[in-house]
Coordinates of C-alpha atoms in Angstrom, one line a residue:
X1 CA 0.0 0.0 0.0
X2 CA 0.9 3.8 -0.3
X3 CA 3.1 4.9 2.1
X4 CA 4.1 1.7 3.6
X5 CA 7.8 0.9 4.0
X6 CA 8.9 -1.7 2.2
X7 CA 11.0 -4.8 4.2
X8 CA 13.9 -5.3 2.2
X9 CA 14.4 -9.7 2.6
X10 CA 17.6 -10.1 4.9
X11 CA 20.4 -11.6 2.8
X12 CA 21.5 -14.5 4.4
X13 CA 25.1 -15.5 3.1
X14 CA 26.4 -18.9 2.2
X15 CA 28.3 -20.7 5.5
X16 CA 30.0 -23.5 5.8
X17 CA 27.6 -25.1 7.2
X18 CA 25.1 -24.9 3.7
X19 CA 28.7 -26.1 2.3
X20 CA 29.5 -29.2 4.4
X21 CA 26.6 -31.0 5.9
X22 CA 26.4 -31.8 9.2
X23 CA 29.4 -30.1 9.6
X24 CA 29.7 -26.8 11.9
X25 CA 31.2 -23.5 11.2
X26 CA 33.3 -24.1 14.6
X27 CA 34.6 -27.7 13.6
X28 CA 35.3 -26.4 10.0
X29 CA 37.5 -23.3 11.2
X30 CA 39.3 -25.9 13.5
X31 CA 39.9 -28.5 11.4
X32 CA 41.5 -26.8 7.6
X33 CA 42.6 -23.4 9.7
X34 CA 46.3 -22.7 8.9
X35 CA 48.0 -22.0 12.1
X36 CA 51.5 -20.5 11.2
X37 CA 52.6 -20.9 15.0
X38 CA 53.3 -24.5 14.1
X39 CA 55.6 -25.6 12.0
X40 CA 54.9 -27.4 9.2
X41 CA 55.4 -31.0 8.8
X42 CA 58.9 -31.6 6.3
X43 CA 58.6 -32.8 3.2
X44 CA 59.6 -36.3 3.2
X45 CA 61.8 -37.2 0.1
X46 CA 60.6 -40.5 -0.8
X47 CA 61.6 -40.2 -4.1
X48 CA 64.5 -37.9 -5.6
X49 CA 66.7 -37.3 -8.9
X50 CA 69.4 -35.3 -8.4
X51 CA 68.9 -34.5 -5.1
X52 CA 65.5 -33.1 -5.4
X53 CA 62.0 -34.2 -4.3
X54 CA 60.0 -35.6 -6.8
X55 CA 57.9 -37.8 -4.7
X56 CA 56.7 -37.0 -1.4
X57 CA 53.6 -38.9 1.2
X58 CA 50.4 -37.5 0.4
X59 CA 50.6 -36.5 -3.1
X60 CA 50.2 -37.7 -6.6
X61 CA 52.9 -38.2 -9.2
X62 CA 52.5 -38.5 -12.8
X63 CA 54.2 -40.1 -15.4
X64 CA 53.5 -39.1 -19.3
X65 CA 54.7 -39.8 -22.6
X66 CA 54.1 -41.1 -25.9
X67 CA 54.4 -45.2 -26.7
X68 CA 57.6 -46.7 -26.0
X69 CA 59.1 -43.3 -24.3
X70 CA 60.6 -45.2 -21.6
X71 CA 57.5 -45.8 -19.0
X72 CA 58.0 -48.7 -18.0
X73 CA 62.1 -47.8 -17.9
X74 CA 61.5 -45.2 -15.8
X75 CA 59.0 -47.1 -13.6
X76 CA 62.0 -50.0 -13.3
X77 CA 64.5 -47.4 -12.3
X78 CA 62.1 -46.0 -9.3
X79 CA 61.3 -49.6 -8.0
X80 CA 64.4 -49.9 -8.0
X81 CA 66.0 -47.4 -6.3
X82 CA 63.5 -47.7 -3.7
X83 CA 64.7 -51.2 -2.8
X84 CA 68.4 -50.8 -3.2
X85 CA 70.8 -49.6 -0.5
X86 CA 72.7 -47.1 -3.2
X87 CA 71.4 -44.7 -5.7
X88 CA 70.0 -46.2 -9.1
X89 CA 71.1 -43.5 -12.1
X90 CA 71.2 -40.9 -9.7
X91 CA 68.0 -41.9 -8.6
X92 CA 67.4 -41.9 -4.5
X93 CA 64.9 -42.9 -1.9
X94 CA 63.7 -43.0 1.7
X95 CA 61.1 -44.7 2.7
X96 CA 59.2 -44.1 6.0
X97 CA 59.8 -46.0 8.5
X98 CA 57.4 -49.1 8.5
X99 CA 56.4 -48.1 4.9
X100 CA 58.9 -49.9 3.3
X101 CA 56.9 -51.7 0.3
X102 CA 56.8 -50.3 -3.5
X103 CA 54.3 -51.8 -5.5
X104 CA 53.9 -51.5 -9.0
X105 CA 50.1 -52.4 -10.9
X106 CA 50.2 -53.4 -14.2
X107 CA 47.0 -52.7 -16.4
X108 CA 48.8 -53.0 -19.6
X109 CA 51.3 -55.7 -20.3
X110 CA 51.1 -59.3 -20.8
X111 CA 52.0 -61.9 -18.0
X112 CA 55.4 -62.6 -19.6
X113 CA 56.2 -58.9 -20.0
X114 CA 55.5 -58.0 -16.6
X115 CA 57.7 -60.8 -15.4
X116 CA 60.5 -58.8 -17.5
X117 CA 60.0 -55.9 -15.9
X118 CA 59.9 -57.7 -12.4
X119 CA 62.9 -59.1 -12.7
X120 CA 64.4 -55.7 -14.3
X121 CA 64.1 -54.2 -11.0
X122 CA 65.9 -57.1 -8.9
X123 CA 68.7 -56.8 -11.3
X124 CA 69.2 -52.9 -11.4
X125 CA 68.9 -53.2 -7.3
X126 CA 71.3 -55.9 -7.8
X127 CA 69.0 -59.0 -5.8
X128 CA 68.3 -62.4 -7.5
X129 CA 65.8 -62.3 -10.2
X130 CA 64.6 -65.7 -9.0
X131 CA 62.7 -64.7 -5.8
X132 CA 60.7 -62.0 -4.6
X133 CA 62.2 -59.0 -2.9
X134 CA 60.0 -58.5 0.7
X135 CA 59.7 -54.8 -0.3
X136 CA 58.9 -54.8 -3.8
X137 CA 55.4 -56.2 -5.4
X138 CA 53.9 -56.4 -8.8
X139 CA 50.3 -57.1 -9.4
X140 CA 49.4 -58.4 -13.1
X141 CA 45.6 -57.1 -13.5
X142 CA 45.3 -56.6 -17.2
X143 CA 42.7 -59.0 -17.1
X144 CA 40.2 -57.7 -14.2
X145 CA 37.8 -55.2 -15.2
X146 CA 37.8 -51.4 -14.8
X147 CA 36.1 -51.8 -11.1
X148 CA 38.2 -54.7 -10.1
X149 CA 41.3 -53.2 -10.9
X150 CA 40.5 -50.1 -8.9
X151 CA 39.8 -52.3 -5.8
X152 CA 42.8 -54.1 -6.0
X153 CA 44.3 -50.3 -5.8
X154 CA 42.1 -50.1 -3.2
X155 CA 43.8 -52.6 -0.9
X156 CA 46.9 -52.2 -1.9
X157 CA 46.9 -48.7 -0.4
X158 CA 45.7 -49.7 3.0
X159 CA 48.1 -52.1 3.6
X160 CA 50.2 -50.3 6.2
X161 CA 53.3 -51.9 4.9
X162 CA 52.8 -49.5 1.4
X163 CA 54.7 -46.5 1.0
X164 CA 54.6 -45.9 -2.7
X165 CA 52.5 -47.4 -5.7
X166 CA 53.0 -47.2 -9.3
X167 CA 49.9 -47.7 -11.9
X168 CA 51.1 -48.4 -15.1
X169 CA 47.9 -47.7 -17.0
X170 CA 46.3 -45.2 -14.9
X171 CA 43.3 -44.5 -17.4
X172 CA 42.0 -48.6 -16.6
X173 CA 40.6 -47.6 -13.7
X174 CA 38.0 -45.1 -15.1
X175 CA 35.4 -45.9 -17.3
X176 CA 35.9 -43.4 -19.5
X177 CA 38.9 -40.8 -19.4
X178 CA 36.7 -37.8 -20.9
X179 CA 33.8 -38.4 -18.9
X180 CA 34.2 -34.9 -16.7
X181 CA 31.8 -36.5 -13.2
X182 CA 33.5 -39.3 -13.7
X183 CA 37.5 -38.1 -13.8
X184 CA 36.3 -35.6 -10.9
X185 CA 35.0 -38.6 -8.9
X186 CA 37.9 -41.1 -9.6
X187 CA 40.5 -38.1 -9.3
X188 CA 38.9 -37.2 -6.0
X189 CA 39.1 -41.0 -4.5
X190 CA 43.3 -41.1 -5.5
X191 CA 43.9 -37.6 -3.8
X192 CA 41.7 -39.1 -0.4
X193 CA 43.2 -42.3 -0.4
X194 CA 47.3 -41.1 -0.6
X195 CA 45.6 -38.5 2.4
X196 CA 44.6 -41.1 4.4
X197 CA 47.3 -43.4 3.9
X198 CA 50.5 -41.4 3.9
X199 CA 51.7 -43.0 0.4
X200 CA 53.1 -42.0 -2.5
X201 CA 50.7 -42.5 -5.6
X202 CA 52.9 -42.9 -9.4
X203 CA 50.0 -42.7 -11.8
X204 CA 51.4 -43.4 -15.5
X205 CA 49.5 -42.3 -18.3
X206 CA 50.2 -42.2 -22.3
X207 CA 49.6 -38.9 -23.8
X208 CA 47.7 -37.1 -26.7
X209 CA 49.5 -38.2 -30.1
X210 CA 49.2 -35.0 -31.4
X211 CA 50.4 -33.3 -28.3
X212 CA 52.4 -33.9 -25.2
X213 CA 49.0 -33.3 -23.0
X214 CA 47.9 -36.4 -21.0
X215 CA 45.2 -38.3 -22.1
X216 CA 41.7 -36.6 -21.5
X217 CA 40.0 -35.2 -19.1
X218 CA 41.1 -37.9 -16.5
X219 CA 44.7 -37.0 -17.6
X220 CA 44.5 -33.1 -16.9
X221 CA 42.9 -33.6 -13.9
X222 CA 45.7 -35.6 -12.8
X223 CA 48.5 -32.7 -14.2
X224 CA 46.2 -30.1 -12.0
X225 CA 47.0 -32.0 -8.8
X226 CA 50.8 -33.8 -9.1
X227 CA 52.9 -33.0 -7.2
X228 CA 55.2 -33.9 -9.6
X229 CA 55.1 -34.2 -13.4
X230 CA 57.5 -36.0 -15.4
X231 CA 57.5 -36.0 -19.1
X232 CA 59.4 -38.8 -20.7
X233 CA 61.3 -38.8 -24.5
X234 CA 63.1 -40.6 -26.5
X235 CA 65.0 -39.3 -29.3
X236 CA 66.7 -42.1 -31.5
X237 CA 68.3 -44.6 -28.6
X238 CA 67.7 -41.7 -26.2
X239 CA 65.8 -41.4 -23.3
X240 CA 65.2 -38.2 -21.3
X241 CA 62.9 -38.0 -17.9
X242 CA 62.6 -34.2 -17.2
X243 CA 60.2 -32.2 -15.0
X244 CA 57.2 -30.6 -17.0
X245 CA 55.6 -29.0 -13.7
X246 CA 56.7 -29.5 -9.9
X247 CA 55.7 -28.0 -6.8
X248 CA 59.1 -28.7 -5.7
X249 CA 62.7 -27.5 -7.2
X250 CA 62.9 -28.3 -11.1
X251 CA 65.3 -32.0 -11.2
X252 CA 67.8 -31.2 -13.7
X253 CA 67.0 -34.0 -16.2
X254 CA 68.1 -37.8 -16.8
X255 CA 69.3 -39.0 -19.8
X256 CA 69.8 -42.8 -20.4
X257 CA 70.0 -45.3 -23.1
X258 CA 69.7 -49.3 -22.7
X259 CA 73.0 -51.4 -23.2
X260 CA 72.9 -54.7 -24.4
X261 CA 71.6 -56.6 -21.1
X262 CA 68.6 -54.7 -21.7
X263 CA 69.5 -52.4 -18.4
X264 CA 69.4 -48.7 -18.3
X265 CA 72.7 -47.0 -18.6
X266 CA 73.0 -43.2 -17.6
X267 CA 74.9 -40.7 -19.7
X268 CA 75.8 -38.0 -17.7
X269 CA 77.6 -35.5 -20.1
X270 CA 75.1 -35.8 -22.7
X271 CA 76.1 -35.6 -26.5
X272 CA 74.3 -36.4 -29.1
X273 CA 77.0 -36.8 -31.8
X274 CA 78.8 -39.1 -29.0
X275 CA 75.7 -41.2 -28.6
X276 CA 75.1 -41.8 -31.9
X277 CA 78.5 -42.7 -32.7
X278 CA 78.6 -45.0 -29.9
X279 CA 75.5 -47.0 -31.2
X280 CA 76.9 -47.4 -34.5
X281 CA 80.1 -48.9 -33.1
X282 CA 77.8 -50.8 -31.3
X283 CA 75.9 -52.1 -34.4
X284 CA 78.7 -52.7 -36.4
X285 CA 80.3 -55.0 -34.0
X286 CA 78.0 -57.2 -33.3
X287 CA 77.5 -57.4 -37.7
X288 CA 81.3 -58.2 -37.8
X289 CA 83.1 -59.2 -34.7
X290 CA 85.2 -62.1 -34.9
X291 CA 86.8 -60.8 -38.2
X292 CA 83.5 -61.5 -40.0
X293 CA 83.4 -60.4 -43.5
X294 CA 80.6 -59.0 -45.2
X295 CA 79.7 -57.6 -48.8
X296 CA 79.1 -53.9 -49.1
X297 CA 75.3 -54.9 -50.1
X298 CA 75.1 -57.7 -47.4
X299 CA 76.5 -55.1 -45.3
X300 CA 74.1 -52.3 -46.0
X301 CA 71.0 -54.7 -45.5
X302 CA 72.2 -56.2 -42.2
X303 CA 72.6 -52.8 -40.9
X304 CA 69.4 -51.1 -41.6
X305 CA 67.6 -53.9 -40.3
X306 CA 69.7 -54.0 -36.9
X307 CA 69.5 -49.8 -36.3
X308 CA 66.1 -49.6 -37.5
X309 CA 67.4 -47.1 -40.1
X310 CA 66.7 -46.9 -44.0
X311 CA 69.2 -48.1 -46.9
X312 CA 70.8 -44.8 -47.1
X313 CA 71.4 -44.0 -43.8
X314 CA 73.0 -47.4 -43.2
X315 CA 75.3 -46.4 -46.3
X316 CA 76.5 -43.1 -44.7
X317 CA 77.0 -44.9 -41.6
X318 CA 79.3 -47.2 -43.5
X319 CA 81.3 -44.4 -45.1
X320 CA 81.6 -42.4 -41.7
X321 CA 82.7 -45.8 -40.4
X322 CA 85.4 -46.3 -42.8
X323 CA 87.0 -42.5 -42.8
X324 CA 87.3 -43.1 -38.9
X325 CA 88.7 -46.2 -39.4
X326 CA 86.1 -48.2 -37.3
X327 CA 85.5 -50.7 -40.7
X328 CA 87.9 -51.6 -43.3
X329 CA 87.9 -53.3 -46.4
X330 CA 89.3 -56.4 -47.7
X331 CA 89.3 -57.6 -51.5
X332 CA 85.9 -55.7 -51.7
X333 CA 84.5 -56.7 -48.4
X334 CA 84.1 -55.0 -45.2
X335 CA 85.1 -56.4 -42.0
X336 CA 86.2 -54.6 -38.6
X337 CA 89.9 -52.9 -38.2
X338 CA 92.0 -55.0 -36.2
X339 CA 92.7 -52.5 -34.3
X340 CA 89.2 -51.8 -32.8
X341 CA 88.6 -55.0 -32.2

């Protein structure tokens, strides 16, 4: 009516308690309050390269790169170290006390694959390769289904003995990696459970093969909360493991190739030229030790089958190899010189 005043509604704001049910204001200022009169909990290196943290309880680690980057190296090289009683390629760990176990999940490989990369590990930590290490386990679940696998993840984090996992596969335990509830959901589980456990989580995951991105929206989401992410390469024989984000100090990177017992090998003064000059003495000797002999045709064949390369790359190789005096040539075949043998 005229001349009435008009009650404006009282604006009630949103409080935690609308926010967090069942939950009061009180308990919620008490219990995610930052006090800066106490110190901080350290960071506990479980995991370093160089000296610096890349793995820490509490926190998710990610692993990316394209197919046959060197996951499953790089994998091998943290079980590893976390086993051994010296540094693995300038790879370091300490586990918490009681949380001496590493276990690494396999979604991907076949049985006899991940029996290879089992007994990879014992040999780079230098054990026997015919028995299991008490701190180290591998679960082959390639053939469980999507929730089966994440329940076997599940347990494995519970067990108080854990103090770091690695999933090799990290996109089988999600129904589908774009699906945006679904990565929020699954993402939200993994950063509760390494929480509440006090573990390390080492999610690897392939990425885009147009891009270096991780593979959808699972994949991001996983980049937005690492603490650590490593991007993995390979150029030629080549592997690199370098930090694409970190919370931490950037690790200055690894470089490594894999000699002939299949091990990884580091090279610390990296050179390109140098490597490749390496393989191709490497190649060339196993073609013709034992002064084998070999036609320049049989030659070029053998060659570009063994490096991988085409016909005329194999045939420049063979020409740099003879003006350094790696290969010479005999009544119009080509053997190694003596004096390299």
């Amino acid at each position: 009516m005229e001349g009435e005043t008009k009650i404006k509604p009282k604006f009630e704001p949103l409080t935690p308690d609308a926010i967090i049910n069942g939950v009061n204001s009180l308990t919620v200022k008490k219990s995610y309050a930052i006090d800066l009169s106490v110190p901080p909990p350290p960071l506990h290196p479980l995991l370093t390269i160089n000296g610096t943290i890349i793995a820490s309880p509490g926190n998710i680690i990610l692993i990316k790169g394209f197919a046959k980057a060197g996951k499953s190296f790089c994998s091998a090289l943290f079980c590893s170290a976390f086993i051994s009683e010296y540094p693995i390629l300038n790879i370091e760990a300490e586990p918490i006390e009681g949380r001496l176990k590493i276990v690494f999940i396999d979604t991907e490989q076949s049985l006899p694959h991940t029996h290879i990369f089992a007994r990879r590990v014992h040999r780079l930590a230098g054990y026997r390769t015919d028995r299991n290490h008490p701190n180290f386990e591998v679960h082959y679940i390639k053939e469980l289904n999507t929730q089966q696998r994440f329940n076997v993840l599940r347990e494995v984090a519970k067990d108080p003995m854990t103090g770091v996992i690695i999933l090799d596969g990290a996109v089988d335990i999600i129904s589908d990696f774009n699906d945006l509830k679904e990565s929020t959901k699954v993402r939200d589980e993994l950063m509760q459970m390494v929480a509440a456990n006090n573990i390390a989580l080492i999610a690897v995951i392939h990425t885009n093969k147009r891009d270096a991105n991780s593979r959808g929206h699972f994949g991001a989401m996983l980049e937005q909360k690492s603490e650590t992410t490593i991007q993995l390469s390979k150029d030629e024989n080549v592997f690199t493991v370098a930090a694409a984000y970190t919370r931490n100090m950037p690790f200055d990177e690894l470089r490594f190739i894999i000699d002939d017992n299949g091990l990884p090998q580091l090279i610390e003064n990296f050179n390109k030229k140098e490597i490749e000059s390496m393989k191709q003495q490497e190649n060339f000797t196993l073609l013709l030790s034992g002064q084998k002999l070999m036609d320049y045709k049989e030659l070029v064949k053998e060659y570009s089958e063994l490096s991988g390369l085409s016909e005329p790359t194999a045939k420049r190789h063979i020409s740099k190899a003879i003006k350094n005096k790696l290969l010479m040539k005999i009544s119009g075949s080509y053997t190694l010189n003596k004096f390299n043998e």
